[in-house]
Amino acid sequence: MSFDLRGRVALITGSSAGLGKAMAFALARAGAKVVINYANSEERAYRTYEELRATGAAGMLVRADVTTESGVRSMVSQVREELGPVDILIPNATAVQPQRRIEDYSWSDYQAMLDFFVKSPFLLVKECLPDMKRRRWGRIINIITEVFSLGVAPFTAYAAAKGGQVGLSRSLATELASFGITVNMISPGWIPVERHARDPQNAKDRYLKSVPVGRWGVPEDVAGAVVYYASDEASFVTGQCVTVSGGRSFAL
């Protein structure tokens, strides 16, 4: 079986809906034991977890604020106790992403983005790393964005924080390579999920016209790349970024 993840434990933060949910289910289909993490919507999270268990997959549901040291420490400890050490780590949780002119941002807007996209990945990696190093196997997959690579405006707070996540990923990839731990990135285009339900239709129409493939991306498009990066087949791939945008990144 290609991309066989049986025996691996995968932790995906912010995985009760959207891209995170698709990643979790794809990893489960490949055989991994999957941790569904959420912070706010308990009802939605339980519904997602029940869907996962209905497929026959092994896993657990953990509520945790992944922007706090105590939340991350407690969650990773619970996972280790119930499923085993984390093998595959995907910091995916996100906050509301404000679009404002630079003069209309406050530092608190920037801090919120940094907390989710730099602080949280740092805390998660630091907590999971001892087990990965001891086992000499690990997969860290950071979810970045075309907003950073294309300089999309007015998104400076989000783009700046995602730029920090890119730098963190690249440096970690070099630092951890000799331990059998890979660190890679996935950069999705605009893939509508639940939180985009109220986005303006004219903005969606404009975006879709710029996608060479001619269709919207779906969460499963990102999930497929995640499964590859998580597999043994990708053991010689680290510090890399795959763009999942229907060709839009090179068409502009």
PDB file of C-alpha atoms in Angstrom:
ATOM      1  CA  MET A   1       0.000   0.000   0.000  1.00  0.00           C
ATOM      2  CA  SER A   2       1.467   3.347  -1.039  1.00  0.00           C
ATOM      3  CA  PHE A   3       1.349   6.176   1.509  1.00  0.00           C
ATOM      4  CA  ASP A   4       0.696   3.666   4.277  1.00  0.00           C
ATOM      5  CA  LEU A   5       0.373   5.491   7.598  1.00  0.00           C
ATOM      6  CA  ARG A   6      -0.737   2.585   9.759  1.00  0.00           C
ATOM      7  CA  GLY A   7       0.721   2.900  13.248  1.00  0.00           C
ATOM      8  CA  ARG A   8       1.307   6.646  12.923  1.00  0.00           C
ATOM      9  CA  VAL A   9      -0.357   9.266  15.131  1.00  0.00           C
ATOM     10  CA  ALA A  10      -1.414  12.491  13.412  1.00  0.00           C
ATOM     11  CA  LEU A  11      -2.292  15.706  15.221  1.00  0.00           C
ATOM     12  CA  ILE A  12      -4.046  18.350  13.119  1.00  0.00           C
ATOM     13  CA  THR A  13      -4.970  21.526  14.964  1.00  0.00           C
ATOM     14  CA  GLY A  14      -8.189  23.247  14.002  1.00  0.00           C
ATOM     15  CA  SER A  15      -9.521  20.065  12.428  1.00  0.00           C
ATOM     16  CA  SER A  16     -13.229  20.069  13.217  1.00  0.00           C
ATOM     17  CA  ALA A  17     -14.085  21.756   9.905  1.00  0.00           C
ATOM     18  CA  GLY A  18     -12.705  23.069   6.624  1.00  0.00           C
ATOM     19  CA  LEU A  19      -9.264  22.110   5.371  1.00  0.00           C
ATOM     20  CA  GLY A  20      -8.281  20.612   8.709  1.00  0.00           C
ATOM     21  CA  LYS A  21     -11.197  18.188   8.678  1.00  0.00           C
ATOM     22  CA  ALA A  22     -10.336  17.026   5.145  1.00  0.00           C
ATOM     23  CA  MET A  23      -6.704  16.478   6.189  1.00  0.00           C
ATOM     24  CA  ALA A  24      -7.767  14.477   9.222  1.00  0.00           C
ATOM     25  CA  PHE A  25     -10.060  12.188   7.236  1.00  0.00           C
ATOM     26  CA  ALA A  26      -7.474  11.662   4.479  1.00  0.00           C
ATOM     27  CA  LEU A  27      -4.801  10.705   7.003  1.00  0.00           C
ATOM     28  CA  ALA A  28      -7.269   8.344   8.675  1.00  0.00           C
ATOM     29  CA  ARG A  29      -8.010   6.674   5.334  1.00  0.00           C
ATOM     30  CA  ALA A  30      -4.258   6.089   4.975  1.00  0.00           C
ATOM     31  CA  GLY A  31      -4.303   4.293   8.321  1.00  0.00           C
ATOM     32  CA  ALA A  32      -3.175   6.950  10.787  1.00  0.00           C
ATOM     33  CA  LYS A  33      -4.686   7.423  14.223  1.00  0.00           C
ATOM     34  CA  VAL A  34      -6.015  10.965  14.089  1.00  0.00           C
ATOM     35  CA  VAL A  35      -6.459  13.679  16.702  1.00  0.00           C
ATOM     36  CA  ILE A  36      -9.331  16.090  16.045  1.00  0.00           C
ATOM     37  CA  ASN A  37      -8.536  19.373  17.787  1.00  0.00           C
ATOM     38  CA  TYR A  38     -10.878  22.308  18.335  1.00  0.00           C
ATOM     39  CA  ALA A  39     -11.105  25.391  20.527  1.00  0.00           C
ATOM     40  CA  ASN A  40     -14.636  26.780  20.313  1.00  0.00           C
ATOM     41  CA  SER A  41     -17.477  24.926  18.605  1.00  0.00           C
ATOM     42  CA  GLU A  42     -17.972  21.833  20.751  1.00  0.00           C
ATOM     43  CA  GLU A  43     -21.096  20.665  18.925  1.00  0.00           C
ATOM     44  CA  ARG A  44     -19.396  20.806  15.515  1.00  0.00           C
ATOM     45  CA  ALA A  45     -16.290  19.101  16.861  1.00  0.00           C
ATOM     46  CA  TYR A  46     -18.261  16.190  18.331  1.00  0.00           C
ATOM     47  CA  ARG A  47     -20.155  15.836  15.064  1.00  0.00           C
ATOM     48  CA  THR A  48     -16.877  15.644  13.139  1.00  0.00           C
ATOM     49  CA  TYR A  49     -15.426  13.148  15.591  1.00  0.00           C
ATOM     50  CA  GLU A  50     -18.487  10.921  15.305  1.00  0.00           C
ATOM     51  CA  GLU A  51     -18.169  11.045  11.509  1.00  0.00           C
ATOM     52  CA  LEU A  52     -14.545   9.974  11.827  1.00  0.00           C
ATOM     53  CA  ARG A  53     -15.327   7.096  14.179  1.00  0.00           C
ATOM     54  CA  ALA A  54     -18.140   5.952  11.863  1.00  0.00           C
ATOM     55  CA  THR A  55     -15.502   5.247   9.208  1.00  0.00           C
ATOM     56  CA  GLY A  56     -13.800   2.791  11.558  1.00  0.00           C
ATOM     57  CA  ALA A  57     -10.795   5.069  12.083  1.00  0.00           C
ATOM     58  CA  ALA A  58      -8.997   5.272  15.400  1.00  0.00           C
ATOM     59  CA  GLY A  59      -8.535   8.660  17.006  1.00  0.00           C
ATOM     60  CA  MET A  60      -9.525  11.062  19.730  1.00  0.00           C
ATOM     61  CA  LEU A  61     -11.048  14.498  20.237  1.00  0.00           C
ATOM     62  CA  VAL A  62      -9.179  17.166  22.222  1.00  0.00           C
ATOM     63  CA  ARG A  63     -10.228  20.693  23.065  1.00  0.00           C
ATOM     64  CA  ALA A  64      -7.231  23.001  23.437  1.00  0.00           C
ATOM     65  CA  ASP A  65      -6.161  26.575  22.835  1.00  0.00           C
ATOM     66  CA  VAL A  66      -3.065  25.961  20.735  1.00  0.00           C
ATOM     67  CA  THR A  67      -1.784  29.503  21.176  1.00  0.00           C
ATOM     68  CA  THR A  68      -0.987  28.834  24.856  1.00  0.00           C
ATOM     69  CA  GLU A  69       1.825  26.769  26.349  1.00  0.00           C
ATOM     70  CA  SER A  70      -0.511  25.107  28.845  1.00  0.00           C
ATOM     71  CA  GLY A  71      -3.026  24.200  26.139  1.00  0.00           C
ATOM     72  CA  VAL A  72      -0.397  22.654  23.871  1.00  0.00           C
ATOM     73  CA  ARG A  73       1.356  20.814  26.691  1.00  0.00           C
ATOM     74  CA  SER A  74      -1.891  19.326  28.006  1.00  0.00           C
ATOM     75  CA  MET A  75      -3.085  18.268  24.547  1.00  0.00           C
ATOM     76  CA  VAL A  76       0.147  16.549  23.503  1.00  0.00           C
ATOM     77  CA  SER A  77       0.283  14.786  26.873  1.00  0.00           C
ATOM     78  CA  GLN A  78      -3.272  13.483  26.434  1.00  0.00           C
ATOM     79  CA  VAL A  79      -2.487  12.252  22.932  1.00  0.00           C
ATOM     80  CA  ARG A  80       0.682  10.497  24.077  1.00  0.00           C
ATOM     81  CA  GLU A  81      -1.211   8.758  26.874  1.00  0.00           C
ATOM     82  CA  GLU A  82      -4.160   7.606  24.749  1.00  0.00           C
ATOM     83  CA  LEU A  83      -2.763   7.053  21.233  1.00  0.00           C
ATOM     84  CA  GLY A  84       1.008   7.296  21.550  1.00  0.00           C
ATOM     85  CA  PRO A  85       3.577   9.952  20.608  1.00  0.00           C
ATOM     86  CA  VAL A  86       2.726  12.361  17.798  1.00  0.00           C
ATOM     87  CA  ASP A  87       4.379  11.314  14.524  1.00  0.00           C
ATOM     88  CA  ILE A  88       2.678  13.745  12.130  1.00  0.00           C
ATOM     89  CA  LEU A  89       2.105  17.343  13.218  1.00  0.00           C
ATOM     90  CA  ILE A  90       0.040  19.804  11.203  1.00  0.00           C
ATOM     91  CA  PRO A  91      -0.434  23.273  12.751  1.00  0.00           C
ATOM     92  CA  ASN A  92      -3.601  24.286  10.908  1.00  0.00           C
ATOM     93  CA  ALA A  93      -5.654  26.308  13.407  1.00  0.00           C
ATOM     94  CA  THR A  94      -6.431  29.838  12.340  1.00  0.00           C
ATOM     95  CA  ALA A  95      -8.173  32.968  13.559  1.00  0.00           C
ATOM     96  CA  VAL A  96     -10.250  35.526  11.692  1.00  0.00           C
ATOM     97  CA  GLN A  97      -8.023  37.065   9.012  1.00  0.00           C
ATOM     98  CA  PRO A  98      -8.731  40.810   8.841  1.00  0.00           C
ATOM     99  CA  GLN A  99      -8.379  42.709   5.563  1.00  0.00           C
ATOM    100  CA  ARG A 100      -7.509  46.327   6.352  1.00  0.00           C
ATOM    101  CA  ARG A 101      -5.393  49.141   5.029  1.00  0.00           C
ATOM    102  CA  ILE A 102      -2.093  49.320   6.864  1.00  0.00           C
ATOM    103  CA  GLU A 103      -3.093  52.525   8.654  1.00  0.00           C
ATOM    104  CA  ASP A 104      -6.253  50.840   9.958  1.00  0.00           C
ATOM    105  CA  TYR A 105      -4.503  47.889  11.602  1.00  0.00           C
ATOM    106  CA  SER A 106      -3.637  47.824  15.289  1.00  0.00           C
ATOM    107  CA  TRP A 107      -0.753  45.893  16.793  1.00  0.00           C
ATOM    108  CA  SER A 108      -3.291  43.553  18.420  1.00  0.00           C
ATOM    109  CA  ASP A 109      -4.364  42.483  14.910  1.00  0.00           C
ATOM    110  CA  TYR A 110      -0.767  41.598  14.112  1.00  0.00           C
ATOM    111  CA  GLN A 111      -0.269  39.870  17.462  1.00  0.00           C
ATOM    112  CA  ALA A 112      -3.310  37.639  16.887  1.00  0.00           C
ATOM    113  CA  MET A 113      -1.891  36.505  13.553  1.00  0.00           C
ATOM    114  CA  LEU A 114       1.564  35.909  15.022  1.00  0.00           C
ATOM    115  CA  ASP A 115       0.050  33.894  17.861  1.00  0.00           C
ATOM    116  CA  PHE A 116      -1.626  31.484  15.445  1.00  0.00           C
ATOM    117  CA  PHE A 117       1.006  31.222  12.732  1.00  0.00           C
ATOM    118  CA  VAL A 118       4.338  31.592  14.552  1.00  0.00           C
ATOM    119  CA  LYS A 119       3.781  31.069  18.276  1.00  0.00           C
ATOM    120  CA  SER A 120       1.444  28.072  17.943  1.00  0.00           C
ATOM    121  CA  PRO A 121       3.646  26.133  15.471  1.00  0.00           C
ATOM    122  CA  PHE A 122       6.669  26.855  17.677  1.00  0.00           C
ATOM    123  CA  LEU A 123       4.912  25.580  20.814  1.00  0.00           C
ATOM    124  CA  LEU A 124       3.602  22.479  19.033  1.00  0.00           C
ATOM    125  CA  VAL A 125       6.949  21.570  17.512  1.00  0.00           C
ATOM    126  CA  LYS A 126       8.760  22.091  20.797  1.00  0.00           C
ATOM    127  CA  GLU A 127       6.319  19.805  22.621  1.00  0.00           C
ATOM    128  CA  CYS A 128       6.282  17.016  20.013  1.00  0.00           C
ATOM    129  CA  LEU A 129       9.966  17.101  19.130  1.00  0.00           C
ATOM    130  CA  PRO A 130      11.461  14.992  21.963  1.00  0.00           C
ATOM    131  CA  ASP A 131       9.364  11.976  20.911  1.00  0.00           C
ATOM    132  CA  MET A 132      10.130  12.500  17.216  1.00  0.00           C
ATOM    133  CA  LYS A 133      13.867  12.758  17.897  1.00  0.00           C
ATOM    134  CA  ARG A 134      13.845   9.689  20.116  1.00  0.00           C
ATOM    135  CA  ARG A 135      12.049   7.665  17.421  1.00  0.00           C
ATOM    136  CA  ARG A 136      14.076   9.311  14.629  1.00  0.00           C
ATOM    137  CA  TRP A 137      10.941   9.834  12.570  1.00  0.00           C
ATOM    138  CA  GLY A 138       8.631  12.788  12.251  1.00  0.00           C
ATOM    139  CA  ARG A 139       6.584  14.831   9.818  1.00  0.00           C
ATOM    140  CA  ILE A 140       5.847  18.514  10.374  1.00  0.00           C
ATOM    141  CA  ILE A 141       3.589  20.077   7.748  1.00  0.00           C
ATOM    142  CA  ASN A 142       2.872  23.791   7.919  1.00  0.00           C
ATOM    143  CA  ILE A 143      -0.056  25.302   6.041  1.00  0.00           C
ATOM    144  CA  ILE A 144       0.900  28.648   4.545  1.00  0.00           C
ATOM    145  CA  THR A 145      -0.884  30.677   1.845  1.00  0.00           C
ATOM    146  CA  GLU A 146      -0.645  32.257  -1.583  1.00  0.00           C
ATOM    147  CA  VAL A 147      -1.437  35.543   0.186  1.00  0.00           C
ATOM    148  CA  PHE A 148       2.206  35.567   1.330  1.00  0.00           C
ATOM    149  CA  SER A 149       3.839  34.466  -1.910  1.00  0.00           C
ATOM    150  CA  LEU A 150       1.740  36.757  -4.142  1.00  0.00           C
ATOM    151  CA  GLY A 151       1.676  39.781  -1.821  1.00  0.00           C
ATOM    152  CA  VAL A 152      -2.118  39.968  -1.800  1.00  0.00           C
ATOM    153  CA  ALA A 153      -3.533  43.182  -0.316  1.00  0.00           C
ATOM    154  CA  PRO A 154      -4.882  44.388   2.065  1.00  0.00           C
ATOM    155  CA  PHE A 155      -3.637  41.472   4.159  1.00  0.00           C
ATOM    156  CA  THR A 156      -0.410  42.698   5.745  1.00  0.00           C
ATOM    157  CA  ALA A 157      -0.972  41.208   9.223  1.00  0.00           C
ATOM    158  CA  TYR A 158      -1.829  37.774   7.829  1.00  0.00           C
ATOM    159  CA  ALA A 159       0.917  37.882   5.195  1.00  0.00           C
ATOM    160  CA  ALA A 160       3.560  38.982   7.708  1.00  0.00           C
ATOM    161  CA  ALA A 161       2.712  36.173  10.129  1.00  0.00           C
ATOM    162  CA  LYS A 162       2.631  33.567   7.367  1.00  0.00           C
ATOM    163  CA  GLY A 163       6.031  34.842   6.222  1.00  0.00           C
ATOM    164  CA  GLY A 164       7.290  34.109   9.715  1.00  0.00           C
ATOM    165  CA  GLN A 165       5.881  30.595   9.460  1.00  0.00           C
ATOM    166  CA  VAL A 166       7.716  30.091   6.168  1.00  0.00           C
ATOM    167  CA  GLY A 167      11.015  31.142   7.765  1.00  0.00           C
ATOM    168  CA  LEU A 168      10.378  28.884  10.752  1.00  0.00           C
ATOM    169  CA  SER A 169       9.657  25.940   8.439  1.00  0.00           C
ATOM    170  CA  ARG A 170      12.770  26.392   6.320  1.00  0.00           C
ATOM    171  CA  SER A 171      15.123  26.727   9.262  1.00  0.00           C
ATOM    172  CA  LEU A 172      13.543  23.784  11.083  1.00  0.00           C
ATOM    173  CA  ALA A 173      13.877  21.642   7.962  1.00  0.00           C
ATOM    174  CA  THR A 174      17.648  22.117   8.017  1.00  0.00           C
ATOM    175  CA  GLU A 175      17.957  21.724  11.776  1.00  0.00           C
ATOM    176  CA  LEU A 176      15.918  18.509  12.011  1.00  0.00           C
ATOM    177  CA  ALA A 177      16.859  16.679   8.818  1.00  0.00           C
ATOM    178  CA  SER A 178      19.532  14.526  10.443  1.00  0.00           C
ATOM    179  CA  PHE A 179      16.956  13.199  12.927  1.00  0.00           C
ATOM    180  CA  GLY A 180      14.727  11.730  10.231  1.00  0.00           C
ATOM    181  CA  ILE A 181      12.234  14.560  10.684  1.00  0.00           C
ATOM    182  CA  THR A 182      10.979  16.408   7.612  1.00  0.00           C
ATOM    183  CA  VAL A 183       9.421  19.863   7.624  1.00  0.00           C
ATOM    184  CA  ASN A 184       7.409  20.911   4.587  1.00  0.00           C
ATOM    185  CA  MET A 185       4.745  23.409   3.602  1.00  0.00           C
ATOM    186  CA  ILE A 186       1.523  23.476   1.627  1.00  0.00           C
ATOM    187  CA  SER A 187       0.329  26.757   0.148  1.00  0.00           C
ATOM    188  CA  PRO A 188      -3.360  26.605  -0.779  1.00  0.00           C
ATOM    189  CA  GLY A 189      -5.076  29.094  -3.000  1.00  0.00           C
ATOM    190  CA  TRP A 190      -8.535  30.328  -2.064  1.00  0.00           C
ATOM    191  CA  ILE A 191     -10.457  27.156  -1.308  1.00  0.00           C
ATOM    192  CA  PRO A 192     -13.929  28.041  -0.044  1.00  0.00           C
ATOM    193  CA  VAL A 193     -14.907  26.322   3.193  1.00  0.00           C
ATOM    194  CA  GLU A 194     -17.494  27.072   5.876  1.00  0.00           C
ATOM    195  CA  ARG A 195     -15.933  30.345   6.982  1.00  0.00           C
ATOM    196  CA  HIS A 196     -16.151  31.738   3.432  1.00  0.00           C
ATOM    197  CA  ALA A 197     -19.931  31.360   3.230  1.00  0.00           C
ATOM    198  CA  ARG A 198     -20.525  35.119   3.464  1.00  0.00           C
ATOM    199  CA  ASP A 199     -17.704  36.245   1.176  1.00  0.00           C
ATOM    200  CA  PRO A 200     -18.900  38.529  -1.638  1.00  0.00           C
ATOM    201  CA  GLN A 201     -19.959  36.647  -4.754  1.00  0.00           C
ATOM    202  CA  ASN A 202     -18.305  39.162  -7.082  1.00  0.00           C
ATOM    203  CA  ALA A 203     -14.959  38.537  -5.350  1.00  0.00           C
ATOM    204  CA  LYS A 204     -15.431  34.783  -5.785  1.00  0.00           C
ATOM    205  CA  ASP A 205     -16.279  35.221  -9.452  1.00  0.00           C
ATOM    206  CA  ARG A 206     -13.154  37.320 -10.085  1.00  0.00           C
ATOM    207  CA  TYR A 207     -10.940  34.806  -8.334  1.00  0.00           C
ATOM    208  CA  LEU A 208     -12.330  31.808 -10.183  1.00  0.00           C
ATOM    209  CA  LYS A 209     -11.606  33.473 -13.530  1.00  0.00           C
ATOM    210  CA  SER A 210      -7.920  33.630 -12.557  1.00  0.00           C
ATOM    211  CA  VAL A 211      -7.605  29.874 -11.896  1.00  0.00           C
ATOM    212  CA  PRO A 212      -6.124  28.131 -14.976  1.00  0.00           C
ATOM    213  CA  VAL A 213      -7.653  24.755 -14.072  1.00  0.00           C
ATOM    214  CA  GLY A 214     -11.049  26.425 -14.310  1.00  0.00           C
ATOM    215  CA  ARG A 215     -12.602  25.142 -11.105  1.00  0.00           C
ATOM    216  CA  TRP A 216     -12.582  25.839  -7.409  1.00  0.00           C
ATOM    217  CA  GLY A 217     -10.187  23.878  -5.276  1.00  0.00           C
ATOM    218  CA  VAL A 218     -11.736  21.607  -2.660  1.00  0.00           C
ATOM    219  CA  PRO A 219     -10.313  20.638   0.748  1.00  0.00           C
ATOM    220  CA  GLU A 220      -9.456  17.170  -0.549  1.00  0.00           C
ATOM    221  CA  ASP A 221      -6.989  18.742  -2.988  1.00  0.00           C
ATOM    222  CA  VAL A 222      -4.948  19.947  -0.030  1.00  0.00           C
ATOM    223  CA  ALA A 223      -5.485  16.719   1.912  1.00  0.00           C
ATOM    224  CA  GLY A 224      -3.853  14.668  -0.853  1.00  0.00           C
ATOM    225  CA  ALA A 225      -0.658  16.697  -0.604  1.00  0.00           C
ATOM    226  CA  VAL A 226      -0.702  16.263   3.173  1.00  0.00           C
ATOM    227  CA  VAL A 227      -0.858  12.465   2.904  1.00  0.00           C
ATOM    228  CA  TYR A 228       2.126  12.454   0.533  1.00  0.00           C
ATOM    229  CA  TYR A 229       4.255  14.649   2.788  1.00  0.00           C
ATOM    230  CA  ALA A 230       3.318  12.473   5.782  1.00  0.00           C
ATOM    231  CA  SER A 231       4.357   9.238   4.084  1.00  0.00           C
ATOM    232  CA  ASP A 232       7.612   7.322   3.935  1.00  0.00           C
ATOM    233  CA  GLU A 233       7.618   8.006   0.194  1.00  0.00           C
ATOM    234  CA  ALA A 234       8.421  11.655   1.027  1.00  0.00           C
ATOM    235  CA  SER A 235      11.328  10.863   3.361  1.00  0.00           C
ATOM    236  CA  PHE A 236      13.828  12.620   1.044  1.00  0.00           C
ATOM    237  CA  VAL A 237      11.678  15.763   0.697  1.00  0.00           C
ATOM    238  CA  THR A 238      12.122  18.527   3.257  1.00  0.00           C
ATOM    239  CA  GLY A 239      12.070  22.319   3.349  1.00  0.00           C
ATOM    240  CA  GLN A 240       9.739  22.356   0.358  1.00  0.00           C
ATOM    241  CA  CYS A 241       6.409  23.952  -0.467  1.00  0.00           C
ATOM    242  CA  VAL A 242       3.756  22.585  -2.801  1.00  0.00           C
ATOM    243  CA  THR A 243       1.230  25.139  -4.059  1.00  0.00           C
ATOM    244  CA  VAL A 244      -2.323  23.870  -4.376  1.00  0.00           C
ATOM    245  CA  SER A 245      -4.049  26.568  -6.405  1.00  0.00           C
ATOM    246  CA  GLY A 246      -5.011  25.120  -9.792  1.00  0.00           C
ATOM    247  CA  GLY A 247      -1.993  26.737 -11.456  1.00  0.00           C
ATOM    248  CA  ARG A 248      -2.804  30.251 -10.312  1.00  0.00           C
ATOM    249  CA  SER A 249       0.610  30.864  -8.724  1.00  0.00           C
ATOM    250  CA  PHE A 250       2.437  30.890 -12.050  1.00  0.00           C
ATOM    251  CA  ALA A 251      -0.388  32.349 -14.116  1.00  0.00           C
ATOM    252  CA  LEU A 252      -0.255  35.821 -12.542  1.00  0.00           C
TER     253      LEU A 252
END
